[in-house]
């Protein structure tokens, strides 16, 4: 369960969460026509609290809104400042920040431009998975719902409505006893998990599906490609089949909320020896050092709260 916080940022001001309720006529609630993102803050050994890759996340909010023609009154920098303000107001350190752009009232006809547009930034305490769960990882089934291949560009936007597919596939996977679901497209090409990108490791090469598939270009995906290269691995953005996953040495997912998570079981198959592989473990350690400010080379990814 996620603990609610007292103060949020809405349309340029800090406000109490309790006084920030949306109406039943909120356009986004009817049609999923909105955009959101998720970023994390981490307490450093020094005691400072830092946002990780904040500008990239907020740029994606702005780009996603523009991509579906929702006009927003704030630029990247103002949204980063909003996240900093919310974290400070709630005295949070390890936290998850959720920017949400939604279309309000008064019309519930499709013409969204006739309605108000709101930007909220909400934060929750979030320390992530325990070390044990982070090592144990998760399991996945292949989703019976395919990601439409022709919508590769559309899926680059972090739009609320895309998550109808994610929530449905995730719930179905959980009901079937799996932790997660992986989407493929009509070609049978692996796309991504419901809220994470997917990676395979084979013979030391770290590979993930390319931008030409219907995936979100995850910021953790980009981080992991950089860290893997810095650790001396060859990396590849290339098409992967389900068979590539099942026969890989290691499979893992990447996302802001779950960071790097091994996937030692897919469908009824054990991947590798069924435990977190050495390459995943090394990148996970490096990732943890980067977000906690222990690796000066990645200092530019951190923004002080
Ligand atoms: N794919 C989807 C569908 C997602 O929702 C997310 C989470 N934002 C990701 C991938 C991973 O993206 P990021 O690493 O930027 O969190």
PDB file of C-alpha atoms and ligand atoms in Angstrom:
ATOM      1  CA  UNK A   1       0.000   0.000   0.000  1.00  0.00           C
ATOM      2  CA  UNK A   2       1.135   3.524  -0.725  1.00  0.00           C
ATOM      3  CA  UNK A   3       0.917   6.090   2.057  1.00  0.00           C
ATOM      4  CA  UNK A   4      -0.860   9.295   1.059  1.00  0.00           C
ATOM      5  CA  UNK A   5       0.920  12.595   1.575  1.00  0.00           C
ATOM      6  CA  UNK A   6      -0.560  15.831   2.860  1.00  0.00           C
ATOM      7  CA  UNK A   7       0.625  18.333   0.249  1.00  0.00           C
ATOM      8  CA  UNK A   8       0.571  18.203  -3.538  1.00  0.00           C
ATOM      9  CA  UNK A   9       1.346  20.724  -6.274  1.00  0.00           C
ATOM     10  CA  UNK A  10      -1.550  21.624  -8.540  1.00  0.00           C
ATOM     11  CA  UNK A  11      -1.518  24.249 -11.284  1.00  0.00           C
ATOM     12  CA  UNK A  12       1.388  26.173  -9.865  1.00  0.00           C
ATOM     13  CA  UNK A  13       0.586  26.029  -6.148  1.00  0.00           C
ATOM     14  CA  UNK A  14       1.169  23.768  -3.197  1.00  0.00           C
ATOM     15  CA  UNK A  15      -2.165  22.602  -1.854  1.00  0.00           C
ATOM     16  CA  UNK A  16      -3.560  20.131   0.597  1.00  0.00           C
ATOM     17  CA  UNK A  17      -4.269  16.728  -0.949  1.00  0.00           C
ATOM     18  CA  UNK A  18      -7.693  16.691   0.746  1.00  0.00           C
ATOM     19  CA  UNK A  19      -8.783  19.885  -0.998  1.00  0.00           C
ATOM     20  CA  UNK A  20      -7.700  18.681  -4.437  1.00  0.00           C
ATOM     21  CA  UNK A  21     -10.490  16.402  -5.548  1.00  0.00           C
ATOM     22  CA  UNK A  22     -11.480  16.106  -9.210  1.00  0.00           C
ATOM     23  CA  UNK A  23     -15.045  16.167 -10.520  1.00  0.00           C
ATOM     24  CA  UNK A  24     -16.850  13.236 -12.102  1.00  0.00           C
ATOM     25  CA  UNK A  25     -16.890  15.307 -15.288  1.00  0.00           C
ATOM     26  CA  UNK A  26     -13.093  15.173 -15.561  1.00  0.00           C
ATOM     27  CA  UNK A  27     -12.511  14.436 -19.257  1.00  0.00           C
ATOM     28  CA  UNK A  28      -9.398  12.326 -18.611  1.00  0.00           C
ATOM     29  CA  UNK A  29     -11.340  10.030 -16.309  1.00  0.00           C
ATOM     30  CA  UNK A  30     -13.752   9.186 -19.133  1.00  0.00           C
ATOM     31  CA  UNK A  31     -11.320   8.733 -22.023  1.00  0.00           C
ATOM     32  CA  UNK A  32      -7.816   8.286 -20.603  1.00  0.00           C
ATOM     33  CA  UNK A  33      -6.833  11.426 -22.473  1.00  0.00           C
ATOM     34  CA  UNK A  34      -3.998  12.646 -20.280  1.00  0.00           C
ATOM     35  CA  UNK A  35      -0.312  11.991 -19.681  1.00  0.00           C
ATOM     36  CA  UNK A  36       1.771  11.139 -16.646  1.00  0.00           C
ATOM     37  CA  UNK A  37       5.232  10.125 -15.567  1.00  0.00           C
ATOM     38  CA  UNK A  38       7.043   8.710 -12.560  1.00  0.00           C
ATOM     39  CA  UNK A  39      10.407   9.679 -11.123  1.00  0.00           C
ATOM     40  CA  UNK A  40      12.302   8.902  -7.965  1.00  0.00           C
ATOM     41  CA  UNK A  41      14.207  10.729  -5.283  1.00  0.00           C
ATOM     42  CA  UNK A  42      16.923   9.070  -3.241  1.00  0.00           C
ATOM     43  CA  UNK A  43      18.603   9.992   0.029  1.00  0.00           C
ATOM     44  CA  UNK A  44      22.357  10.130  -0.470  1.00  0.00           C
ATOM     45  CA  UNK A  45      24.992   9.072   2.055  1.00  0.00           C
ATOM     46  CA  UNK A  46      25.664  12.797   2.597  1.00  0.00           C
ATOM     47  CA  UNK A  47      22.081  13.253   3.796  1.00  0.00           C
ATOM     48  CA  UNK A  48      21.078  15.273   0.712  1.00  0.00           C
ATOM     49  CA  UNK A  49      17.988  14.173  -1.215  1.00  0.00           C
ATOM     50  CA  UNK A  50      18.408  13.978  -4.992  1.00  0.00           C
ATOM     51  CA  UNK A  51      15.973  13.466  -7.861  1.00  0.00           C
ATOM     52  CA  UNK A  52      17.229  11.005 -10.464  1.00  0.00           C
ATOM     53  CA  UNK A  53      17.152  12.194 -14.091  1.00  0.00           C
ATOM     54  CA  UNK A  54      14.441  14.689 -13.221  1.00  0.00           C
ATOM     55  CA  UNK A  55      14.821  16.839 -16.337  1.00  0.00           C
ATOM     56  CA  UNK A  56      14.478  13.822 -18.662  1.00  0.00           C
ATOM     57  CA  UNK A  57      11.288  12.714 -16.906  1.00  0.00           C
ATOM     58  CA  UNK A  58       9.740  16.189 -16.981  1.00  0.00           C
ATOM     59  CA  UNK A  59      10.787  16.657 -20.619  1.00  0.00           C
ATOM     60  CA  UNK A  60       8.916  13.442 -21.368  1.00  0.00           C
ATOM     61  CA  UNK A  61       5.813  14.871 -19.652  1.00  0.00           C
ATOM     62  CA  UNK A  62       5.988  17.961 -21.846  1.00  0.00           C
ATOM     63  CA  UNK A  63       6.683  15.905 -24.994  1.00  0.00           C
ATOM     64  CA  UNK A  64       3.888  13.432 -24.215  1.00  0.00           C
ATOM     65  CA  UNK A  65       1.392  16.261 -23.682  1.00  0.00           C
ATOM     66  CA  UNK A  66       2.463  17.943 -26.924  1.00  0.00           C
ATOM     67  CA  UNK A  67       2.237  14.593 -28.705  1.00  0.00           C
ATOM     68  CA  UNK A  68      -1.511  14.432 -28.097  1.00  0.00           C
ATOM     69  CA  UNK A  69      -2.038  18.201 -28.298  1.00  0.00           C
ATOM     70  CA  UNK A  70      -2.695  18.953 -24.661  1.00  0.00           C
ATOM     71  CA  UNK A  71      -1.450  22.496 -24.084  1.00  0.00           C
ATOM     72  CA  UNK A  72       0.378  22.809 -20.784  1.00  0.00           C
ATOM     73  CA  UNK A  73       1.427  26.026 -19.159  1.00  0.00           C
ATOM     74  CA  UNK A  74       4.644  24.708 -17.612  1.00  0.00           C
ATOM     75  CA  UNK A  75       8.036  23.890 -19.035  1.00  0.00           C
ATOM     76  CA  UNK A  76      10.444  21.202 -17.906  1.00  0.00           C
ATOM     77  CA  UNK A  77      12.217  23.416 -15.395  1.00  0.00           C
ATOM     78  CA  UNK A  78       9.008  24.512 -13.672  1.00  0.00           C
ATOM     79  CA  UNK A  79       7.934  20.874 -13.340  1.00  0.00           C
ATOM     80  CA  UNK A  80      11.284  19.910 -11.791  1.00  0.00           C
ATOM     81  CA  UNK A  81      10.836  22.792  -9.337  1.00  0.00           C
ATOM     82  CA  UNK A  82       7.331  21.539  -8.561  1.00  0.00           C
ATOM     83  CA  UNK A  83       8.724  18.085  -7.730  1.00  0.00           C
ATOM     84  CA  UNK A  84      11.360  19.641  -5.479  1.00  0.00           C
ATOM     85  CA  UNK A  85       8.693  21.735  -3.719  1.00  0.00           C
ATOM     86  CA  UNK A  86       6.415  18.742  -3.092  1.00  0.00           C
ATOM     87  CA  UNK A  87       9.246  16.614  -1.721  1.00  0.00           C
ATOM     88  CA  UNK A  88      10.334  19.411   0.604  1.00  0.00           C
ATOM     89  CA  UNK A  89       6.779  20.213   1.716  1.00  0.00           C
ATOM     90  CA  UNK A  90       6.199  16.599   2.719  1.00  0.00           C
ATOM     91  CA  UNK A  91       9.710  16.108   4.110  1.00  0.00           C
ATOM     92  CA  UNK A  92      10.286  13.077   1.877  1.00  0.00           C
ATOM     93  CA  UNK A  93      13.597  11.423   1.067  1.00  0.00           C
ATOM     94  CA  UNK A  94      13.228   8.076  -0.748  1.00  0.00           C
ATOM     95  CA  UNK A  95      10.117   8.823  -2.754  1.00  0.00           C
ATOM     96  CA  UNK A  96       8.210   8.355  -5.986  1.00  0.00           C
ATOM     97  CA  UNK A  97       6.952  11.481  -7.743  1.00  0.00           C
ATOM     98  CA  UNK A  98       3.954  11.326 -10.065  1.00  0.00           C
ATOM     99  CA  UNK A  99       3.367  14.254 -12.463  1.00  0.00           C
ATOM    100  CA  UNK A 100      -0.078  14.032 -14.048  1.00  0.00           C
ATOM    101  CA  UNK A 101      -1.500  16.211 -16.804  1.00  0.00           C
ATOM    102  CA  UNK A 102      -5.239  15.870 -17.053  1.00  0.00           C
ATOM    103  CA  UNK A 103      -8.072  17.457 -18.968  1.00  0.00           C
ATOM    104  CA  UNK A 104     -10.810  18.760 -16.724  1.00  0.00           C
ATOM    105  CA  UNK A 105     -14.275  20.165 -17.186  1.00  0.00           C
ATOM    106  CA  UNK A 106     -16.879  21.049 -18.319  1.00  0.00           C
ATOM    107  CA  UNK A 107     -17.379  18.999 -21.497  1.00  0.00           C
ATOM    108  CA  UNK A 108     -17.317  15.269 -21.788  1.00  0.00           C
ATOM    109  CA  UNK A 109     -17.541  15.418 -25.558  1.00  0.00           C
ATOM    110  CA  UNK A 110     -14.303  14.465 -27.337  1.00  0.00           C
ATOM    111  CA  UNK A 111     -13.342  18.091 -28.075  1.00  0.00           C
ATOM    112  CA  UNK A 112     -10.851  18.235 -25.235  1.00  0.00           C
ATOM    113  CA  UNK A 113      -9.573  21.698 -26.220  1.00  0.00           C
ATOM    114  CA  UNK A 114     -12.796  23.195 -24.894  1.00  0.00           C
ATOM    115  CA  UNK A 115     -11.836  22.080 -21.389  1.00  0.00           C
ATOM    116  CA  UNK A 116      -9.456  23.189 -18.673  1.00  0.00           C
ATOM    117  CA  UNK A 117      -6.039  21.510 -18.459  1.00  0.00           C
ATOM    118  CA  UNK A 118      -4.499  20.742 -15.079  1.00  0.00           C
ATOM    119  CA  UNK A 119      -1.032  19.712 -14.026  1.00  0.00           C
ATOM    120  CA  UNK A 120      -0.545  17.920 -10.729  1.00  0.00           C
ATOM    121  CA  UNK A 121       2.646  16.709  -9.074  1.00  0.00           C
ATOM    122  CA  UNK A 122       2.073  14.213  -6.294  1.00  0.00           C
ATOM    123  CA  UNK A 123       4.702  12.362  -4.227  1.00  0.00           C
ATOM    124  CA  UNK A 124       4.665   9.196  -2.166  1.00  0.00           C
ATOM    125  CA  UNK A 125       7.249   7.689   0.174  1.00  0.00           C
ATOM    126  CA  UNK A 126       8.810   4.802  -1.745  1.00  0.00           C
ATOM    127  CA  UNK A 127      11.925   2.890  -0.812  1.00  0.00           C
ATOM    128  CA  UNK A 128      11.480   0.316  -3.561  1.00  0.00           C
ATOM    129  CA  UNK A 129      11.855  -3.422  -3.203  1.00  0.00           C
ATOM    130  CA  UNK A 130      13.727  -5.036  -0.326  1.00  0.00           C
ATOM    131  CA  UNK A 131      17.208  -6.336  -1.170  1.00  0.00           C
ATOM    132  CA  UNK A 132      15.835  -9.857  -1.016  1.00  0.00           C
ATOM    133  CA  UNK A 133      13.016  -9.201  -3.483  1.00  0.00           C
ATOM    134  CA  UNK A 134      15.319  -7.226  -5.723  1.00  0.00           C
ATOM    135  CA  UNK A 135      17.581 -10.250  -5.919  1.00  0.00           C
ATOM    136  CA  UNK A 136      14.794 -12.797  -6.246  1.00  0.00           C
ATOM    137  CA  UNK A 137      13.094 -10.872  -9.042  1.00  0.00           C
ATOM    138  CA  UNK A 138       9.772 -11.667 -10.638  1.00  0.00           C
ATOM    139  CA  UNK A 139       8.134 -13.952 -13.170  1.00  0.00           C
ATOM    140  CA  UNK A 140       6.311 -13.147 -16.381  1.00  0.00           C
ATOM    141  CA  UNK A 141       3.830 -14.555 -18.799  1.00  0.00           C
ATOM    142  CA  UNK A 142       3.480 -13.478 -22.393  1.00  0.00           C
ATOM    143  CA  UNK A 143       0.432 -11.244 -22.660  1.00  0.00           C
ATOM    144  CA  UNK A 144      -2.367 -12.502 -24.902  1.00  0.00           C
ATOM    145  CA  UNK A 145      -3.006  -8.821 -25.831  1.00  0.00           C
ATOM    146  CA  UNK A 146      -0.583  -7.713 -28.517  1.00  0.00           C
ATOM    147  CA  UNK A 147       0.967  -4.259 -28.779  1.00  0.00           C
ATOM    148  CA  UNK A 148      -0.079  -2.806 -32.145  1.00  0.00           C
ATOM    149  CA  UNK A 149       3.042  -2.453 -34.258  1.00  0.00           C
ATOM    150  CA  UNK A 150       1.728   0.489 -36.263  1.00  0.00           C
ATOM    151  CA  UNK A 151       1.503   2.553 -33.068  1.00  0.00           C
ATOM    152  CA  UNK A 152       5.242   2.519 -32.283  1.00  0.00           C
ATOM    153  CA  UNK A 153       5.415   6.329 -32.174  1.00  0.00           C
ATOM    154  CA  UNK A 154       2.211   6.643 -30.185  1.00  0.00           C
ATOM    155  CA  UNK A 155       3.625   4.318 -27.518  1.00  0.00           C
ATOM    156  CA  UNK A 156       6.603   6.674 -27.137  1.00  0.00           C
ATOM    157  CA  UNK A 157       4.171   9.004 -25.346  1.00  0.00           C
ATOM    158  CA  UNK A 158       3.422   8.212 -21.732  1.00  0.00           C
ATOM    159  CA  UNK A 159      -0.311   8.661 -22.185  1.00  0.00           C
ATOM    160  CA  UNK A 160      -2.855   7.525 -19.592  1.00  0.00           C
ATOM    161  CA  UNK A 161      -4.975   5.583 -22.096  1.00  0.00           C
ATOM    162  CA  UNK A 162      -2.117   3.230 -23.030  1.00  0.00           C
ATOM    163  CA  UNK A 163      -2.363   1.799 -19.570  1.00  0.00           C
ATOM    164  CA  UNK A 164      -5.729   0.175 -20.255  1.00  0.00           C
ATOM    165  CA  UNK A 165      -3.660  -2.512 -21.957  1.00  0.00           C
ATOM    166  CA  UNK A 166      -1.038  -2.574 -19.200  1.00  0.00           C
ATOM    167  CA  UNK A 167      -3.457  -2.823 -16.295  1.00  0.00           C
ATOM    168  CA  UNK A 168      -5.499  -5.521 -18.055  1.00  0.00           C
ATOM    169  CA  UNK A 169      -2.451  -7.625 -18.966  1.00  0.00           C
ATOM    170  CA  UNK A 170      -0.876  -7.131 -15.534  1.00  0.00           C
ATOM    171  CA  UNK A 171      -4.044  -8.159 -13.685  1.00  0.00           C
ATOM    172  CA  UNK A 172      -4.494 -11.189 -15.899  1.00  0.00           C
ATOM    173  CA  UNK A 173      -0.866 -12.250 -15.332  1.00  0.00           C
ATOM    174  CA  UNK A 174      -1.242 -11.862 -11.578  1.00  0.00           C
ATOM    175  CA  UNK A 175      -4.447 -13.907 -11.569  1.00  0.00           C
ATOM    176  CA  UNK A 176      -2.518 -16.634 -13.414  1.00  0.00           C
ATOM    177  CA  UNK A 177       0.162 -16.658 -10.707  1.00  0.00           C
ATOM    178  CA  UNK A 178       2.793 -14.520 -12.485  1.00  0.00           C
ATOM    179  CA  UNK A 179       4.302 -11.273 -11.334  1.00  0.00           C
ATOM    180  CA  UNK A 180       4.247  -9.513 -14.660  1.00  0.00           C
ATOM    181  CA  UNK A 181       3.267  -9.692 -18.340  1.00  0.00           C
ATOM    182  CA  UNK A 182       5.354  -9.094 -21.454  1.00  0.00           C
ATOM    183  CA  UNK A 183       3.848  -7.664 -24.630  1.00  0.00           C
ATOM    184  CA  UNK A 184       4.738  -8.851 -28.109  1.00  0.00           C
ATOM    185  CA  UNK A 185       3.454  -7.282 -31.333  1.00  0.00           C
ATOM    186  CA  UNK A 186       1.836  -8.838 -34.450  1.00  0.00           C
ATOM    187  CA  UNK A 187       5.308  -9.855 -35.694  1.00  0.00           C
ATOM    188  CA  UNK A 188       5.900 -11.778 -32.498  1.00  0.00           C
ATOM    189  CA  UNK A 189       8.607  -9.251 -31.607  1.00  0.00           C
ATOM    190  CA  UNK A 190       9.047  -8.609 -27.897  1.00  0.00           C
ATOM    191  CA  UNK A 191       8.031  -5.063 -26.934  1.00  0.00           C
ATOM    192  CA  UNK A 192       8.123  -4.466 -23.198  1.00  0.00           C
ATOM    193  CA  UNK A 193       6.566  -5.424 -19.872  1.00  0.00           C
ATOM    194  CA  UNK A 194       3.421  -3.656 -18.605  1.00  0.00           C
ATOM    195  CA  UNK A 195       5.369  -0.798 -17.002  1.00  0.00           C
ATOM    196  CA  UNK A 196       9.009  -1.727 -17.661  1.00  0.00           C
ATOM    197  CA  UNK A 197      11.403  -2.311 -20.552  1.00  0.00           C
ATOM    198  CA  UNK A 198      12.852  -5.778 -21.109  1.00  0.00           C
ATOM    199  CA  UNK A 199      16.513  -6.790 -21.472  1.00  0.00           C
ATOM    200  CA  UNK A 200      18.266 -10.055 -22.272  1.00  0.00           C
ATOM    201  CA  UNK A 201      21.871 -11.003 -21.637  1.00  0.00           C
ATOM    202  CA  UNK A 202      23.495 -13.585 -23.853  1.00  0.00           C
ATOM    203  CA  UNK A 203      27.212 -14.312 -24.000  1.00  0.00           C
ATOM    204  CA  UNK A 204      27.837 -11.031 -22.183  1.00  0.00           C
ATOM    205  CA  UNK A 205      25.891  -8.924 -24.723  1.00  0.00           C
ATOM    206  CA  UNK A 206      23.116  -6.821 -23.172  1.00  0.00           C
ATOM    207  CA  UNK A 207      20.212  -6.368 -25.604  1.00  0.00           C
ATOM    208  CA  UNK A 208      16.793  -4.705 -25.551  1.00  0.00           C
ATOM    209  CA  UNK A 209      14.087  -4.126 -28.204  1.00  0.00           C
ATOM    210  CA  UNK A 210      14.686  -1.111 -30.477  1.00  0.00           C
ATOM    211  CA  UNK A 211      12.799   2.188 -30.655  1.00  0.00           C
ATOM    212  CA  UNK A 212      11.100   0.990 -33.855  1.00  0.00           C
ATOM    213  CA  UNK A 213       8.865  -1.310 -31.756  1.00  0.00           C
ATOM    214  CA  UNK A 214       5.866  -0.170 -29.700  1.00  0.00           C
ATOM    215  CA  UNK A 215       7.767   0.606 -26.516  1.00  0.00           C
ATOM    216  CA  UNK A 216       8.208   3.519 -24.191  1.00  0.00           C
ATOM    217  CA  UNK A 217      11.797   4.753 -24.355  1.00  0.00           C
ATOM    218  CA  UNK A 218      12.411   4.217 -20.670  1.00  0.00           C
ATOM    219  CA  UNK A 219      14.819   6.494 -18.887  1.00  0.00           C
ATOM    220  CA  UNK A 220      16.003   3.501 -16.840  1.00  0.00           C
ATOM    221  CA  UNK A 221      16.491   1.666 -20.161  1.00  0.00           C
ATOM    222  CA  UNK A 222      18.815   4.449 -21.257  1.00  0.00           C
ATOM    223  CA  UNK A 223      20.571   4.463 -17.873  1.00  0.00           C
ATOM    224  CA  UNK A 224      21.122   0.695 -18.034  1.00  0.00           C
ATOM    225  CA  UNK A 225      22.486   0.834 -21.601  1.00  0.00           C
ATOM    226  CA  UNK A 226      25.015   3.428 -20.396  1.00  0.00           C
ATOM    227  CA  UNK A 227      25.957   1.490 -17.250  1.00  0.00           C
ATOM    228  CA  UNK A 228      26.300  -1.788 -19.169  1.00  0.00           C
ATOM    229  CA  UNK A 229      28.658  -0.153 -21.671  1.00  0.00           C
ATOM    230  CA  UNK A 230      30.642   1.468 -18.856  1.00  0.00           C
ATOM    231  CA  UNK A 231      31.004  -1.995 -17.301  1.00  0.00           C
ATOM    232  CA  UNK A 232      32.551  -3.197 -20.557  1.00  0.00           C
ATOM    233  CA  UNK A 233      29.560  -4.966 -22.090  1.00  0.00           C
ATOM    234  CA  UNK A 234      28.539  -4.793 -25.694  1.00  0.00           C
ATOM    235  CA  UNK A 235      24.966  -3.504 -25.928  1.00  0.00           C
ATOM    236  CA  UNK A 236      22.391  -3.849 -28.690  1.00  0.00           C
ATOM    237  CA  UNK A 237      18.973  -2.378 -29.461  1.00  0.00           C
ATOM    238  CA  UNK A 238      17.578  -5.105 -31.661  1.00  0.00           C
ATOM    239  CA  UNK A 239      14.491  -7.179 -32.290  1.00  0.00           C
ATOM    240  CA  UNK A 240      13.969 -10.025 -29.840  1.00  0.00           C
ATOM    241  CA  UNK A 241      11.620 -12.994 -30.061  1.00  0.00           C
ATOM    242  CA  UNK A 242      10.023 -14.808 -27.151  1.00  0.00           C
ATOM    243  CA  UNK A 243      12.481 -17.592 -27.907  1.00  0.00           C
ATOM    244  CA  UNK A 244      15.361 -15.133 -27.364  1.00  0.00           C
ATOM    245  CA  UNK A 245      13.963 -14.500 -23.885  1.00  0.00           C
ATOM    246  CA  UNK A 246      13.480 -18.177 -23.064  1.00  0.00           C
ATOM    247  CA  UNK A 247      16.994 -19.145 -24.173  1.00  0.00           C
ATOM    248  CA  UNK A 248      18.844 -16.119 -22.747  1.00  0.00           C
ATOM    249  CA  UNK A 249      21.457 -16.406 -20.003  1.00  0.00           C
ATOM    250  CA  UNK A 250      19.655 -13.661 -18.077  1.00  0.00           C
ATOM    251  CA  UNK A 251      16.480 -11.600 -18.506  1.00  0.00           C
ATOM    252  CA  UNK A 252      15.646  -8.500 -16.510  1.00  0.00           C
ATOM    253  CA  UNK A 253      13.242  -5.567 -16.611  1.00  0.00           C
ATOM    254  CA  UNK A 254      13.944  -1.876 -16.061  1.00  0.00           C
ATOM    255  CA  UNK A 255      11.692   0.886 -14.814  1.00  0.00           C
ATOM    256  CA  UNK A 256      11.728   3.810 -12.444  1.00  0.00           C
ATOM    257  CA  UNK A 257       9.597   2.163  -9.774  1.00  0.00           C
ATOM    258  CA  UNK A 258      11.178  -1.301  -9.832  1.00  0.00           C
ATOM    259  CA  UNK A 259      14.674  -0.307 -11.069  1.00  0.00           C
ATOM    260  CA  UNK A 260      16.369  -3.503 -12.362  1.00  0.00           C
ATOM    261  CA  UNK A 261      14.457  -6.658 -11.628  1.00  0.00           C
ATOM    262  CA  UNK A 262      15.621 -10.128 -12.681  1.00  0.00           C
ATOM    263  CA  UNK A 263      13.076 -12.275 -14.479  1.00  0.00           C
ATOM    264  CA  UNK A 264      14.235 -15.820 -13.766  1.00  0.00           C
ATOM    265  CA  UNK A 265      10.916 -17.393 -14.805  1.00  0.00           C
ATOM    266  CA  UNK A 266       8.939 -16.779 -18.018  1.00  0.00           C
ATOM    267  CA  UNK A 267       5.849 -18.875 -18.710  1.00  0.00           C
ATOM    268  CA  UNK A 268       6.832 -22.362 -17.484  1.00  0.00           C
ATOM    269  CA  UNK A 269      10.538 -21.936 -18.238  1.00  0.00           C
ATOM    270  CA  UNK A 270      13.445 -21.202 -15.945  1.00  0.00           C
ATOM    271  CA  UNK A 271      15.866 -18.636 -17.365  1.00  0.00           C
ATOM    272  CA  UNK A 272      19.553 -19.393 -16.773  1.00  0.00           C
ATOM    273  CA  UNK A 273      19.874 -21.169 -13.452  1.00  0.00           C
ATOM    274  CA  UNK A 274      16.778 -19.476 -12.030  1.00  0.00           C
ATOM    275  CA  UNK A 275      18.645 -16.917  -9.922  1.00  0.00           C
ATOM    276  CA  UNK A 276      19.809 -13.376 -10.616  1.00  0.00           C
ATOM    277  CA  UNK A 277      22.641 -13.585 -13.157  1.00  0.00           C
ATOM    278  CA  UNK A 278      26.061 -11.955 -12.695  1.00  0.00           C
ATOM    279  CA  UNK A 279      25.566  -9.287 -15.387  1.00  0.00           C
ATOM    280  CA  UNK A 280      22.185  -8.225 -13.964  1.00  0.00           C
ATOM    281  CA  UNK A 281      23.738  -8.151 -10.476  1.00  0.00           C
ATOM    282  CA  UNK A 282      26.677  -6.001 -11.587  1.00  0.00           C
ATOM    283  CA  UNK A 283      24.453  -3.483 -13.406  1.00  0.00           C
ATOM    284  CA  UNK A 284      22.032  -3.424 -10.474  1.00  0.00           C
ATOM    285  CA  UNK A 285      24.908  -2.592  -8.082  1.00  0.00           C
ATOM    286  CA  UNK A 286      26.177   0.144 -10.382  1.00  0.00           C
ATOM    287  CA  UNK A 287      22.638   1.518 -10.733  1.00  0.00           C
ATOM    288  CA  UNK A 288      22.281   1.645  -6.969  1.00  0.00           C
ATOM    289  CA  UNK A 289      25.602   3.487  -6.667  1.00  0.00           C
ATOM    290  CA  UNK A 290      24.519   5.961  -9.363  1.00  0.00           C
ATOM    291  CA  UNK A 291      21.170   6.842  -7.745  1.00  0.00           C
ATOM    292  CA  UNK A 292      22.750   7.142  -4.288  1.00  0.00           C
ATOM    293  CA  UNK A 293      25.480   9.474  -5.566  1.00  0.00           C
ATOM    294  CA  UNK A 294      28.333   7.037  -4.899  1.00  0.00           C
ATOM    295  CA  UNK A 295      29.590   7.161  -8.480  1.00  0.00           C
ATOM    296  CA  UNK A 296      30.766  10.697  -9.369  1.00  0.00           C
ATOM    297  CA  UNK A 297      30.733   9.884 -13.098  1.00  0.00           C
ATOM    298  CA  UNK A 298      26.922   9.930 -12.967  1.00  0.00           C
ATOM    299  CA  UNK A 299      26.596  13.080 -10.863  1.00  0.00           C
ATOM    300  CA  UNK A 300      24.929  14.981 -13.706  1.00  0.00           C
ATOM    301  CA  UNK A 301      21.915  12.647 -13.412  1.00  0.00           C
ATOM    302  CA  UNK A 302      21.161  13.973  -9.926  1.00  0.00           C
ATOM    303  CA  UNK A 303      19.257  17.155  -9.014  1.00  0.00           C
ATOM    304  CA  UNK A 304      19.263  18.360  -5.429  1.00  0.00           C
ATOM    305  CA  UNK A 305      15.931  18.674  -3.679  1.00  0.00           C
TER     306      UNK A 305
HETATM  307  N1  LIG B   1       7.439   0.985 -20.323  1.00  0.00           N
HETATM  308  C1  LIG B   1       6.289   1.413 -19.793  1.00  0.00           C
HETATM  309  C2  LIG B   1       5.014   1.050 -20.467  1.00  0.00           C
HETATM  310  C3  LIG B   1       6.289   2.163 -18.611  1.00  0.00           C
HETATM  311  O1  LIG B   1       5.145   2.575 -18.074  1.00  0.00           O
HETATM  312  C4  LIG B   1       7.518   2.468 -17.990  1.00  0.00           C
HETATM  313  C5  LIG B   1       7.546   3.259 -16.701  1.00  0.00           C
HETATM  314  N2  LIG B   1       7.579   4.636 -16.938  1.00  0.00           N
HETATM  315  C6  LIG B   1       8.698   1.997 -18.586  1.00  0.00           C
HETATM  316  C7  LIG B   1       8.620   1.271 -19.753  1.00  0.00           C
HETATM  317  C8  LIG B   1      10.036   2.315 -18.002  1.00  0.00           C
HETATM  318  O2  LIG B   1      10.302   3.677 -18.144  1.00  0.00           O
HETATM  319  P1  LIG B   1      11.235   4.456 -17.142  1.00  0.00           P
HETATM  320  O3  LIG B   1      12.495   3.683 -17.058  1.00  0.00           O
HETATM  321  O4  LIG B   1      11.401   5.787 -17.757  1.00  0.00           O
HETATM  322  O5  LIG B   1      10.528   4.482 -15.832  1.00  0.00           O
END
